[in-house]
Amino acid sequence: MNHIPEIIRTISLEQYLLLSAILFFIGLLGVLVRKNIIIVFMCIEIMLNAVNLMMVATSAYRGDSAGQIMVLFTMAVAAAEVSVGLAIIVMIYKNLKTTNIDLFSQMKG
């Protein structure tokens, strides 16, 4: 346990895992309940960051940097996903003049 940085040891691994689980379920609840596509998009990002938090905390406690490196790759993919997703949302808004998910069925060919 001496290889774990002091800043990480102030909070236990269980607390990190609990926080990431809570964030993940808040994001999941938002995806399932909300109708605004921008809010749903933000909830997906909360879920992604909850997983990133879990991976960083676990890798820090194990003294293995593989999880932290994986999070860097995940963040790079998430940045690309955000740019593409927001571009799609903007195009949908230009066509439908709404961000309500229920009205997206109007986009059928």
GROMACS .gro file of C-alpha atoms in nm:
model
  109
    1MET     CA    1   0.000   0.000   0.000
    2ASN     CA    2   0.302   0.232   0.018
    3HIS     CA    3   0.315   0.275  -0.358
    4ILE     CA    4  -0.024   0.449  -0.359
    5PRO     CA    5   0.012   0.830  -0.365
    6GLU     CA    6  -0.093   1.009  -0.048
    7ILE     CA    7  -0.361   1.210  -0.226
    8ILE     CA    8  -0.525   0.888  -0.344
    9ARG     CA    9  -0.504   0.718  -0.003
   10THR     CA   10  -0.709   0.989   0.167
   11ILE     CA   11  -1.019   0.838   0.007
   12SER     CA   12  -1.069   0.462   0.014
   13LEU     CA   13  -1.117   0.257  -0.302
   14GLU     CA   14  -1.467   0.164  -0.192
   15GLN     CA   15  -1.563   0.531  -0.179
   16TYR     CA   16  -1.430   0.585  -0.531
   17LEU     CA   17  -1.624   0.283  -0.653
   18LEU     CA   18  -1.939   0.398  -0.474
   19LEU     CA   19  -1.908   0.745  -0.627
   20SER     CA   20  -1.853   0.604  -0.975
   21ALA     CA   21  -2.153   0.371  -0.934
   22ILE     CA   22  -2.372   0.660  -0.821
   23LEU     CA   23  -2.258   0.874  -1.114
   24PHE     CA   24  -2.317   0.587  -1.355
   25PHE     CA   25  -2.673   0.530  -1.232
   26ILE     CA   26  -2.750   0.903  -1.239
   27GLY     CA   27  -2.637   0.904  -1.602
   28LEU     CA   28  -2.834   0.589  -1.678
   29LEU     CA   29  -3.145   0.734  -1.518
   30GLY     CA   30  -3.104   1.049  -1.724
   31VAL     CA   31  -3.072   0.851  -2.046
   32LEU     CA   32  -3.384   0.650  -1.967
   33VAL     CA   33  -3.603   0.933  -1.841
   34ARG     CA   34  -3.512   1.256  -2.019
   35LYS     CA   35  -3.653   1.357  -2.357
   36ASN     CA   36  -3.409   1.633  -2.453
   37ILE     CA   37  -3.131   1.494  -2.671
   38ILE     CA   38  -2.870   1.733  -2.528
   39ILE     CA   39  -2.949   1.622  -2.172
   40VAL     CA   40  -2.933   1.258  -2.284
   41PHE     CA   41  -2.598   1.329  -2.445
   42MET     CA   42  -2.469   1.484  -2.122
   43CYS     CA   43  -2.595   1.184  -1.923
   44ILE     CA   44  -2.399   0.953  -2.153
   45GLU     CA   45  -2.090   1.161  -2.079
   46ILE     CA   46  -2.157   1.129  -1.704
   47MET     CA   47  -2.173   0.751  -1.746
   48LEU     CA   48  -1.848   0.753  -1.943
   49ASN     CA   49  -1.672   0.964  -1.681
   50ALA     CA   50  -1.800   0.738  -1.403
   51VAL     CA   51  -1.631   0.445  -1.572
   52ASN     CA   52  -1.316   0.652  -1.618
   53LEU     CA   53  -1.315   0.739  -1.247
   54MET     CA   54  -1.352   0.373  -1.156
   55MET     CA   55  -1.068   0.271  -1.387
   56VAL     CA   56  -0.831   0.542  -1.259
   57ALA     CA   57  -0.906   0.470  -0.893
   58THR     CA   58  -0.867   0.096  -0.936
   59SER     CA   59  -0.543   0.127  -1.130
   60ALA     CA   60  -0.401   0.374  -0.875
   61TYR     CA   61  -0.480   0.141  -0.586
   62ARG     CA   62  -0.335  -0.157  -0.769
   63GLY     CA   63  -0.022   0.037  -0.862
   64ASP     CA   64  -0.076  -0.048  -1.228
   65SER     CA   65  -0.085   0.237  -1.475
   66ALA     CA   66  -0.265   0.038  -1.746
   67GLY     CA   67  -0.604   0.164  -1.631
   68GLN     CA   68  -0.490   0.523  -1.641
   69ILE     CA   69  -0.351   0.479  -1.993
   70MET     CA   70  -0.681   0.321  -2.098
   71VAL     CA   71  -0.863   0.626  -1.961
   72LEU     CA   72  -0.647   0.852  -2.177
   73PHE     CA   73  -0.752   0.657  -2.486
   74THR     CA   74  -1.112   0.661  -2.370
   75MET     CA   75  -1.101   1.038  -2.326
   76ALA     CA   76  -0.961   1.080  -2.678
   77VAL     CA   77  -1.242   0.868  -2.821
   78ALA     CA   78  -1.494   1.058  -2.607
   79ALA     CA   79  -1.371   1.389  -2.746
   80ALA     CA   80  -1.427   1.262  -3.099
   81GLU     CA   81  -1.766   1.123  -2.999
   82VAL     CA   82  -1.871   1.457  -2.853
   83SER     CA   83  -1.777   1.647  -3.167
   84VAL     CA   84  -1.962   1.406  -3.395
   85GLY     CA   85  -2.259   1.381  -3.161
   86LEU     CA   86  -2.299   1.754  -3.125
   87ALA     CA   87  -2.275   1.797  -3.502
   88ILE     CA   88  -2.555   1.542  -3.545
   89ILE     CA   89  -2.765   1.715  -3.279
   90VAL     CA   90  -2.718   2.052  -3.450
   91MET     CA   91  -2.825   1.907  -3.786
   92ILE     CA   92  -3.130   1.743  -3.629
   93TYR     CA   93  -3.222   2.070  -3.462
   94LYS     CA   94  -3.189   2.257  -3.792
   95ASN     CA   95  -3.426   2.010  -3.958
   96LEU     CA   96  -3.682   1.954  -3.683
   97LYS     CA   97  -3.648   2.276  -3.477
   98THR     CA   98  -3.662   2.066  -3.160
   99THR     CA   99  -3.440   1.854  -2.940
  100ASN     CA  100  -3.720   1.624  -2.823
  101ILE     CA  101  -3.626   1.260  -2.876
  102ASP     CA  102  -3.987   1.153  -2.931
  103LEU     CA  103  -4.007   1.360  -3.249
  104PHE     CA  104  -3.701   1.195  -3.403
  105SER     CA  105  -3.926   0.929  -3.555
  106GLN     CA  106  -4.022   1.194  -3.812
  107MET     CA  107  -3.680   1.150  -3.968
  108LYS     CA  108  -3.775   0.822  -4.132
  109GLY     CA  109  -3.694   0.827  -4.501
   0.00000   0.00000   0.00000
